[in-house]
Structure formats: structure tokens, C-alpha cells
């Protein structure tokens, strides 16, 4: 071995013969240019325990109680009052004489409609049907009001995008507004009213124009009476569990 080779070996720049000739001792991420990294060699180390023994991790002698179980935690959103708020719109429609006998959709001859109205009708109805299916899927599940609120916000966002694609043409929107209120079933109308309530909190001027386009008719006036602030499953929970500020806590402790 020359002095140059000896110095290169001391500095770590010289590759070992074992690493060059035998690929099975290299790590899976070993790079051919990584001269200063040397993978761990466990080929001839039989006494080294690489994995823990099964006896150290398993509790074979431990008794498992299959009769007593912990009660599941009740979510604060699974409140009967919050669920009543979520179903308030549909309940009001069922109690209204104009909607209570409408159990299914009236047949609409789509072939007689212009292509723009036919496309708008199908797009809006698909969004409302999806929201109805979400209600059925989330019924009885944990955090049902919260899931329904998220689904309703998604439907409102999609309806807003659909109306935006036609540049909020009030002629087309007033037509779909009248069609849904006069020909769709209670569940679809309830989803549509919930969507309008959600959008009115964000774009009140445009939604007010939509509502006023059918004002004067009994059905249109009934929907205007139902319009209010959108129901929120989080606000009642926050009202019941108000955080105590540090100032109030220290002030009450000294009083």
C-alpha cells in the first residue's frame, strides 16, 4: 500500500474492497458516489436481535373482559335541538297547505324546453338530489348536523357556480326558481330553500332578486316567509361551552 492510498483510506475517500465487490452488504439507499457513508453490515452478526420478541410485546396471560365496555362518547353536535334546527325547513313545508300533498315530482316535458333551460334544470336538480342523498346517508350517524351542514355548504357552492356560469341571468334563474317551487317534491324544495338561505348570507342582493322574481304568488310568498338566517350546528355548542377568559377568571377569584 502506497502512502497515497493509506492517506485516502484514513480520510475516508477510498472505498473498501468489500463494499466494491459485494453488493449484498450495501444498503438499499447506498449511492455509488457516497464515499463517506457506510451502510450497516449485519451479515455475520447472528447474536444481534433486530426485532423484538413476540413474548415481549404480547400479553398472552391477560384476561380480556368482553362483557363490560366503555360507553361511547356523545358528541356535542348530537343534540336534539340542533337536529330540530336542521329539519325545521322541511317540517315547515310539510305543515304548509301549498306543499303538504306534494310527495313526488310533477312530470316536466324537458323535450319542449330550450337547450339552455334543459341543461340548467338538470344541473340544479342533480345538486339537490345529491344533497338529499347526503341527508339520508347521514341520518342517525354521529355528528349528523355537522355533516349535513358541510353537505349543504357544498351544494350551495355548486349552485352558485352554476348560476355564475350563466352570468346570473335573472330570466333563466327565475324560471328554475318557479319550476322547483311548483313541480318538485317537499324534500327537494327543502334542500333548495336551505341552499337559498346559505347563499343569502353570502350574496344577499342577488338572492333577494331571485326571491322577488316570484313575489306575489302564494308559493313564492310562502318561501320568502321561510327565508331566515341559515341554521348553524356550531353556534349552539359555542354558546353552551363559552371559554372563560383569563381576566374574568382572575377577577372572579379575587372577588
mmCIF file of N, CA, C and O in Angstrom, residues 150-228:
data_model
loop_
_atom_site.group_PDB
_atom_site.id
_atom_site.type_symbol
_atom_site.label_atom_id
_atom_site.label_comp_id
_atom_site.label_asym_id
_atom_site.label_seq_id
_atom_site.Cartn_x
_atom_site.Cartn_y
_atom_site.Cartn_z
ATOM 1 N N UNK A 150 -72.057 20.604 6.317
ATOM 2 C CA UNK A 150 -70.981 20.571 5.326
ATOM 3 C C UNK A 150 -71.520 20.197 3.946
ATOM 4 O O UNK A 150 -71.107 20.770 2.929
ATOM 5 N N UNK A 151 -72.443 19.239 3.908
ATOM 6 C CA UNK A 151 -73.037 18.854 2.631
ATOM 7 C C UNK A 151 -73.856 19.993 2.039
ATOM 8 O O UNK A 151 -73.829 20.229 0.817
ATOM 9 N N UNK A 152 -74.564 20.722 2.885
ATOM 10 C CA UNK A 152 -75.370 21.841 2.404
ATOM 11 C C UNK A 152 -74.495 22.980 1.897
ATOM 12 O O UNK A 152 -74.814 23.619 0.882
ATOM 13 N N UNK A 153 -73.400 23.249 2.571
ATOM 14 C CA UNK A 153 -72.473 24.278 2.088
ATOM 15 C C UNK A 153 -71.882 23.896 0.733
ATOM 16 O O UNK A 153 -71.680 24.751 -0.136
ATOM 17 N N UNK A 154 -71.615 22.616 0.550
ATOM 18 C CA UNK A 154 -71.112 22.153 -0.745
ATOM 19 C C UNK A 154 -72.157 22.344 -1.835
ATOM 20 O O UNK A 154 -71.843 22.802 -2.942
ATOM 21 N N UNK A 155 -73.419 22.009 -1.530
ATOM 22 C CA UNK A 155 -74.488 22.191 -2.517
ATOM 23 C C UNK A 155 -74.680 23.666 -2.851
ATOM 24 O O UNK A 155 -74.882 24.027 -4.020
ATOM 25 N N UNK A 156 -74.609 24.532 -1.844
ATOM 26 C CA UNK A 156 -74.753 25.968 -2.097
ATOM 27 C C UNK A 156 -73.621 26.492 -2.969
ATOM 28 O O UNK A 156 -73.840 27.333 -3.856
ATOM 29 N N UNK A 157 -72.419 26.003 -2.740
ATOM 30 C CA UNK A 157 -71.291 26.427 -3.567
ATOM 31 C C UNK A 157 -71.470 25.978 -5.019
ATOM 32 O O UNK A 157 -71.175 26.729 -5.955
ATOM 33 N N UNK A 158 -71.991 24.776 -5.213
ATOM 34 C CA UNK A 158 -72.201 24.283 -6.573
ATOM 35 C C UNK A 158 -73.317 25.046 -7.281
ATOM 36 O O UNK A 158 -73.200 25.364 -8.473
ATOM 37 N N UNK A 159 -74.406 25.352 -6.559
ATOM 38 C CA UNK A 159 -75.493 26.133 -7.162
ATOM 39 C C UNK A 159 -74.999 27.532 -7.536
ATOM 40 O O UNK A 159 -75.343 28.071 -8.601
ATOM 41 N N UNK A 160 -74.183 28.102 -6.697
ATOM 42 C CA UNK A 160 -73.636 29.430 -7.004
ATOM 43 C C UNK A 160 -72.756 29.381 -8.249
ATOM 44 O O UNK A 160 -72.783 30.302 -9.078
ATOM 45 N N UNK A 161 -71.983 28.326 -8.403
ATOM 46 C CA UNK A 161 -71.159 28.189 -9.600
ATOM 47 C C UNK A 161 -72.013 28.003 -10.852
ATOM 48 O O UNK A 161 -71.696 28.553 -11.917
ATOM 49 N N UNK A 162 -73.103 27.246 -10.730
ATOM 50 C CA UNK A 162 -73.991 27.036 -11.881
ATOM 51 C C UNK A 162 -74.632 28.357 -12.305
ATOM 52 O O UNK A 162 -74.702 28.680 -13.501
ATOM 53 N N UNK A 163 -75.107 29.132 -11.335
ATOM 54 C CA UNK A 163 -75.695 30.435 -11.665
ATOM 55 C C UNK A 163 -74.640 31.399 -12.211
ATOM 56 O O UNK A 163 -74.945 32.266 -13.035
ATOM 57 N N UNK A 164 -73.415 31.244 -11.742
ATOM 58 C CA UNK A 164 -72.357 32.107 -12.252
ATOM 59 C C UNK A 164 -71.995 31.805 -13.696
ATOM 60 O O UNK A 164 -71.577 32.698 -14.442
ATOM 61 N N UNK A 165 -72.150 30.541 -14.108
ATOM 62 C CA UNK A 165 -71.839 30.181 -15.495
ATOM 63 C C UNK A 165 -72.808 30.815 -16.488
ATOM 64 O O UNK A 165 -72.458 30.994 -17.658
ATOM 65 N N UNK A 166 -74.013 31.131 -16.037
ATOM 66 C CA UNK A 166 -74.972 31.815 -16.915
ATOM 67 C C UNK A 166 -75.024 33.307 -16.593
ATOM 68 O O UNK A 166 -75.968 34.000 -16.997
ATOM 69 N N UNK A 167 -74.000 33.783 -15.860
ATOM 70 C CA UNK A 167 -73.838 35.209 -15.552
ATOM 71 C C UNK A 167 -75.049 35.771 -14.802
ATOM 72 O O UNK A 167 -75.444 36.915 -15.018
ATOM 73 N N UNK A 168 -75.634 34.948 -13.957
ATOM 74 C CA UNK A 168 -76.770 35.348 -13.132
ATOM 75 C C UNK A 168 -77.873 35.983 -13.983
ATOM 76 O O UNK A 168 -78.390 37.066 -13.667
ATOM 77 N N UNK A 169 -78.203 35.302 -15.052
ATOM 78 C CA UNK A 169 -79.302 35.734 -15.919
ATOM 79 C C UNK A 169 -80.616 35.529 -15.165
ATOM 80 O O UNK A 169 -81.051 34.399 -14.938
ATOM 81 N N UNK A 170 -81.261 36.619 -14.768
ATOM 82 C CA UNK A 170 -82.454 36.528 -13.937
ATOM 83 C C UNK A 170 -83.631 35.894 -14.668
ATOM 84 O O UNK A 170 -84.531 35.344 -14.033
ATOM 85 N N UNK A 171 -83.624 35.946 -15.971
ATOM 86 C CA UNK A 171 -84.700 35.294 -16.709
ATOM 87 C C UNK A 171 -84.617 33.778 -16.547
ATOM 88 O O UNK A 171 -85.632 33.112 -16.283
ATOM 89 N N UNK A 172 -83.419 33.236 -16.684
ATOM 90 C CA UNK A 172 -83.238 31.793 -16.526
ATOM 91 C C UNK A 172 -83.368 31.373 -15.059
ATOM 92 O O UNK A 172 -83.966 30.337 -14.745
ATOM 93 N N UNK A 173 -82.808 32.176 -14.160
ATOM 94 C CA UNK A 173 -82.829 31.805 -12.740
ATOM 95 C C UNK A 173 -84.246 31.895 -12.181
ATOM 96 O O UNK A 173 -84.664 31.043 -11.382
ATOM 97 N N UNK A 174 -85.002 32.901 -12.585
ATOM 98 C CA UNK A 174 -86.388 32.995 -12.117
ATOM 99 C C UNK A 174 -87.228 31.837 -12.654
ATOM 100 O O UNK A 174 -88.138 31.349 -11.972
ATOM 101 N N UNK A 175 -86.888 31.367 -13.866
ATOM 102 C CA UNK A 175 -87.613 30.209 -14.405
ATOM 103 C C UNK A 175 -87.324 28.951 -13.591
ATOM 104 O O UNK A 175 -88.242 28.209 -13.226
ATOM 105 N N UNK A 176 -86.049 28.687 -13.284
ATOM 106 C CA UNK A 176 -85.719 27.492 -12.497
ATOM 107 C C UNK A 176 -86.256 27.633 -11.078
ATOM 108 O O UNK A 176 -86.653 26.644 -10.446
ATOM 109 N N UNK A 177 -86.327 28.866 -10.581
ATOM 110 C CA UNK A 177 -86.878 29.109 -9.241
ATOM 111 C C UNK A 177 -88.359 28.738 -9.204
ATOM 112 O O UNK A 177 -88.810 28.022 -8.291
ATOM 113 N N UNK A 178 -89.115 29.180 -10.176
ATOM 114 C CA UNK A 178 -90.548 28.852 -10.225
ATOM 115 C C UNK A 178 -90.769 27.363 -10.475
ATOM 116 O O UNK A 178 -91.679 26.751 -9.903
ATOM 117 N N UNK A 179 -89.930 26.785 -11.319
ATOM 118 C CA UNK A 179 -90.103 25.367 -11.652
ATOM 119 C C UNK A 179 -89.888 24.478 -10.435
ATOM 120 O O UNK A 179 -90.653 23.538 -10.188
ATOM 121 N N UNK A 180 -88.861 24.761 -9.658
ATOM 122 C CA UNK A 180 -88.583 23.946 -8.468
ATOM 123 C C UNK A 180 -89.695 24.100 -7.442
ATOM 124 O O UNK A 180 -90.160 23.114 -6.845
ATOM 125 N N UNK A 181 -90.163 25.314 -7.234
ATOM 126 C CA UNK A 181 -91.185 25.540 -6.213
ATOM 127 C C UNK A 181 -92.536 24.957 -6.604
ATOM 128 O O UNK A 181 -93.324 24.578 -5.728
ATOM 129 N N UNK A 182 -92.821 24.872 -7.894
ATOM 130 C CA UNK A 182 -94.143 24.422 -8.336
ATOM 131 C C UNK A 182 -94.207 22.943 -8.692
ATOM 132 O O UNK A 182 -95.300 22.363 -8.662
ATOM 133 N N UNK A 183 -93.079 22.320 -9.019
ATOM 134 C CA UNK A 183 -93.136 20.962 -9.561
ATOM 135 C C UNK A 183 -92.321 19.937 -8.772
ATOM 136 O O UNK A 183 -92.484 18.740 -9.020
ATOM 137 N N UNK A 184 -91.453 20.354 -7.880
ATOM 138 C CA UNK A 184 -90.605 19.393 -7.159
ATOM 139 C C UNK A 184 -91.261 18.983 -5.845
ATOM 140 O O UNK A 184 -92.148 19.667 -5.322
ATOM 141 N N UNK A 185 -90.801 17.855 -5.304
ATOM 142 C CA UNK A 185 -91.368 17.345 -4.057
ATOM 143 C C UNK A 185 -90.852 18.137 -2.862
ATOM 144 O O UNK A 185 -90.004 19.026 -2.993
ATOM 145 N N UNK A 186 -91.364 17.790 -1.685
ATOM 146 C CA UNK A 186 -91.052 18.566 -0.480
ATOM 147 C C UNK A 186 -89.568 18.481 -0.140
ATOM 148 O O UNK A 186 -88.945 19.480 0.236
ATOM 149 N N UNK A 187 -88.985 17.300 -0.262
ATOM 150 C CA UNK A 187 -87.582 17.137 0.103
ATOM 151 C C UNK A 187 -86.674 17.982 -0.785
ATOM 152 O O UNK A 187 -85.724 18.616 -0.303
ATOM 153 N N UNK A 188 -86.981 18.019 -2.079
ATOM 154 C CA UNK A 188 -86.173 18.830 -2.997
ATOM 155 C C UNK A 188 -86.357 20.314 -2.724
ATOM 156 O O UNK A 188 -85.385 21.087 -2.733
ATOM 157 N N UNK A 189 -87.595 20.726 -2.467
ATOM 158 C CA UNK A 189 -87.849 22.139 -2.164
ATOM 159 C C UNK A 189 -87.162 22.536 -0.860
ATOM 160 O O UNK A 189 -86.609 23.642 -0.738
ATOM 161 N N UNK A 190 -87.154 21.632 0.125
ATOM 162 C CA UNK A 190 -86.485 21.936 1.394
ATOM 163 C C UNK A 190 -84.985 22.114 1.190
ATOM 164 O O UNK A 190 -84.374 23.034 1.754
ATOM 165 N N UNK A 191 -84.380 21.253 0.385
ATOM 166 C CA UNK A 191 -82.950 21.410 0.091
ATOM 167 C C UNK A 191 -82.687 22.710 -0.657
ATOM 168 O O UNK A 191 -81.690 23.404 -0.394
ATOM 169 N N UNK A 192 -83.591 23.055 -1.564
ATOM 170 C CA UNK A 192 -83.425 24.294 -2.330
ATOM 171 C C UNK A 192 -83.545 25.524 -1.427
ATOM 172 O O UNK A 192 -82.764 26.480 -1.562
ATOM 173 N N UNK A 193 -84.486 25.499 -0.499
ATOM 174 C CA UNK A 193 -84.641 26.633 0.423
ATOM 175 C C UNK A 193 -83.428 26.745 1.344
ATOM 176 O O UNK A 193 -82.955 27.855 1.639
ATOM 177 N N UNK A 194 -82.904 25.612 1.802
ATOM 178 C CA UNK A 194 -81.689 25.654 2.626
ATOM 179 C C UNK A 194 -80.515 26.239 1.847
ATOM 180 O O UNK A 194 -79.691 26.980 2.405
ATOM 181 N N UNK A 195 -80.439 25.906 0.564
ATOM 182 C CA UNK A 195 -79.374 26.470 -0.273
ATOM 183 C C UNK A 195 -79.548 27.979 -0.414
ATOM 184 O O UNK A 195 -78.578 28.750 -0.322
ATOM 185 N N UNK A 196 -80.791 28.421 -0.619
ATOM 186 C CA UNK A 196 -81.037 29.862 -0.731
ATOM 187 C C UNK A 196 -80.711 30.585 0.575
ATOM 188 O O UNK A 196 -80.176 31.701 0.560
ATOM 189 N N UNK A 197 -81.028 29.965 1.703
ATOM 190 C CA UNK A 197 -80.685 30.577 2.989
ATOM 191 C C UNK A 197 -79.175 30.714 3.145
ATOM 192 O O UNK A 197 -78.678 31.733 3.636
ATOM 193 N N UNK A 198 -78.448 29.688 2.720
ATOM 194 C CA UNK A 198 -76.988 29.738 2.823
ATOM 195 C C UNK A 198 -76.411 30.805 1.905
ATOM 196 O O UNK A 198 -75.503 31.556 2.295
ATOM 197 N N UNK A 199 -76.938 30.889 0.687
ATOM 198 C CA UNK A 199 -76.418 31.879 -0.263
ATOM 199 C C UNK A 199 -76.834 33.301 0.101
ATOM 200 O O UNK A 199 -76.114 34.256 -0.219
ATOM 201 N N UNK A 200 -77.973 33.444 0.759
ATOM 202 C CA UNK A 200 -78.412 34.793 1.127
ATOM 203 C C UNK A 200 -77.480 35.425 2.147
ATOM 204 O O UNK A 200 -77.320 36.653 2.186
ATOM 205 N N UNK A 201 -76.852 34.608 2.979
ATOM 206 C CA UNK A 201 -75.887 35.144 3.936
ATOM 207 C C UNK A 201 -74.608 35.608 3.251
ATOM 208 O O UNK A 201 -73.858 36.404 3.820
ATOM 209 N N UNK A 202 -74.354 35.137 2.025
ATOM 210 C CA UNK A 202 -73.123 35.486 1.315
ATOM 211 C C UNK A 202 -73.373 36.507 0.209
ATOM 212 O O UNK A 202 -72.571 37.420 0.016
ATOM 213 N N UNK A 203 -74.445 36.329 -0.541
ATOM 214 C CA UNK A 203 -74.774 37.252 -1.638
ATOM 215 C C UNK A 203 -76.236 37.680 -1.477
ATOM 216 O O UNK A 203 -77.112 37.226 -2.224
ATOM 217 N N UNK A 204 -76.532 38.518 -0.510
ATOM 218 C CA UNK A 204 -77.941 38.838 -0.213
ATOM 219 C C UNK A 204 -78.656 39.569 -1.344
ATOM 220 O O UNK A 204 -79.847 39.351 -1.569
ATOM 221 N N UNK A 205 -77.951 40.428 -2.073
ATOM 222 C CA UNK A 205 -78.615 41.211 -3.123
ATOM 223 C C UNK A 205 -79.114 40.323 -4.253
ATOM 224 O O UNK A 205 -80.263 40.450 -4.715
ATOM 225 N N UNK A 206 -78.280 39.398 -4.703
ATOM 226 C CA UNK A 206 -78.673 38.522 -5.806
ATOM 227 C C UNK A 206 -79.795 37.573 -5.395
ATOM 228 O O UNK A 206 -80.738 37.339 -6.158
ATOM 229 N N UNK A 207 -79.705 37.029 -4.198
ATOM 230 C CA UNK A 207 -80.750 36.100 -3.745
ATOM 231 C C UNK A 207 -82.062 36.841 -3.522
ATOM 232 O O UNK A 207 -83.148 36.296 -3.777
ATOM 233 N N UNK A 208 -81.989 38.086 -3.086
ATOM 234 C CA UNK A 208 -83.210 38.869 -2.922
ATOM 235 C C UNK A 208 -83.880 39.118 -4.273
ATOM 236 O O UNK A 208 -85.120 39.101 -4.372
ATOM 237 N N UNK A 209 -83.096 39.308 -5.305
ATOM 238 C CA UNK A 209 -83.667 39.459 -6.648
ATOM 239 C C UNK A 209 -84.327 38.164 -7.110
ATOM 240 O O UNK A 209 -85.372 38.197 -7.778
ATOM 241 N N UNK A 210 -83.729 37.039 -6.760
ATOM 242 C CA UNK A 210 -84.334 35.751 -7.122
ATOM 243 C C UNK A 210 -85.667 35.571 -6.405
ATOM 244 O O UNK A 210 -86.664 35.136 -7.000
ATOM 245 N N UNK A 211 -85.725 35.913 -5.133
ATOM 246 C CA UNK A 211 -86.966 35.753 -4.373
ATOM 247 C C UNK A 211 -88.048 36.713 -4.857
ATOM 248 O O UNK A 211 -89.224 36.341 -4.949
ATOM 249 N N UNK A 212 -87.656 37.934 -5.173
ATOM 250 C CA UNK A 212 -88.636 38.920 -5.616
ATOM 251 C C UNK A 212 -89.153 38.641 -7.022
ATOM 252 O O UNK A 212 -90.188 39.191 -7.422
ATOM 253 N N UNK A 213 -88.443 37.789 -7.767
ATOM 254 C CA UNK A 213 -88.913 37.465 -9.117
ATOM 255 C C UNK A 213 -90.198 36.649 -9.096
ATOM 256 O O UNK A 213 -90.916 36.600 -10.098
ATOM 257 N N UNK A 214 -90.495 36.005 -7.977
ATOM 258 C CA UNK A 214 -91.727 35.215 -7.866
ATOM 259 C C UNK A 214 -92.586 35.706 -6.713
ATOM 260 O O UNK A 214 -93.446 34.986 -6.211
ATOM 261 N N UNK A 215 -92.333 36.933 -6.273
ATOM 262 C CA UNK A 215 -93.135 37.514 -5.197
ATOM 263 C C UNK A 215 -94.530 37.837 -5.723
ATOM 264 O O UNK A 215 -94.718 38.189 -6.885
ATOM 265 N N UNK A 216 -95.515 37.714 -4.854
ATOM 266 C CA UNK A 216 -96.906 37.938 -5.240
ATOM 267 C C UNK A 216 -97.672 36.650 -5.422
ATOM 268 O O UNK A 216 -98.886 36.605 -5.189
ATOM 269 N N UNK A 217 -96.986 35.585 -5.818
ATOM 270 C CA UNK A 217 -97.624 34.271 -5.920
ATOM 271 C C UNK A 217 -97.659 33.626 -4.535
ATOM 272 O O UNK A 217 -96.774 33.866 -3.707
ATOM 273 N N UNK A 218 -98.669 32.819 -4.243
ATOM 274 C CA UNK A 218 -98.746 32.198 -2.904
ATOM 275 C C UNK A 218 -97.523 31.352 -2.567
ATOM 276 O O UNK A 218 -97.017 31.402 -1.439
ATOM 277 N N UNK A 219 -97.044 30.585 -3.545
ATOM 278 C CA UNK A 219 -95.878 29.741 -3.285
ATOM 279 C C UNK A 219 -94.634 30.592 -3.065
ATOM 280 O O UNK A 219 -93.835 30.343 -2.149
ATOM 281 N N UNK A 220 -94.459 31.619 -3.885
ATOM 282 C CA UNK A 220 -93.295 32.490 -3.731
ATOM 283 C C UNK A 220 -93.292 33.233 -2.419
ATOM 284 O O UNK A 220 -92.247 33.365 -1.764
ATOM 285 N N UNK A 221 -94.468 33.725 -2.000
ATOM 286 C CA UNK A 221 -94.542 34.431 -0.716
ATOM 287 C C UNK A 221 -94.300 33.484 0.460
ATOM 288 O O UNK A 221 -93.721 33.885 1.478
ATOM 289 N N UNK A 222 -94.735 32.232 0.323
ATOM 290 C CA UNK A 222 -94.502 31.267 1.403
ATOM 291 C C UNK A 222 -93.012 30.982 1.570
ATOM 292 O O UNK A 222 -92.517 30.840 2.699
ATOM 293 N N UNK A 223 -92.285 30.928 0.457
ATOM 294 C CA UNK A 223 -90.842 30.690 0.542
ATOM 295 C C UNK A 223 -90.135 31.908 1.124
ATOM 296 O O UNK A 223 -89.175 31.773 1.896
ATOM 297 N N UNK A 224 -90.602 33.092 0.788
ATOM 298 C CA UNK A 224 -89.990 34.304 1.352
ATOM 299 C C UNK A 224 -90.167 34.335 2.867
ATOM 300 O O UNK A 224 -89.270 34.765 3.609
ATOM 301 N N UNK A 225 -91.311 33.854 3.351
ATOM 302 C CA UNK A 225 -91.531 33.809 4.794
ATOM 303 C C UNK A 225 -90.604 32.811 5.485
ATOM 304 O O UNK A 225 -90.269 32.975 6.662
ATOM 305 N N UNK A 226 -90.191 31.782 4.749
ATOM 306 C CA UNK A 226 -89.294 30.783 5.342
ATOM 307 C C UNK A 226 -87.843 31.238 5.368
ATOM 308 O O UNK A 226 -87.033 30.647 6.084
ATOM 309 N N UNK A 227 -87.522 32.230 4.574
ATOM 310 C CA UNK A 227 -86.130 32.665 4.491
ATOM 311 C C UNK A 227 -85.708 33.344 5.789
ATOM 312 O O UNK A 227 -86.350 34.272 6.269
ATOM 313 N N UNK A 228 -84.642 32.852 6.345
ATOM 314 C CA UNK A 228 -84.072 33.414 7.564
ATOM 315 C C UNK A 228 -82.583 33.099 7.562
ATOM 316 O O UNK A 228 -82.032 32.650 6.553
#
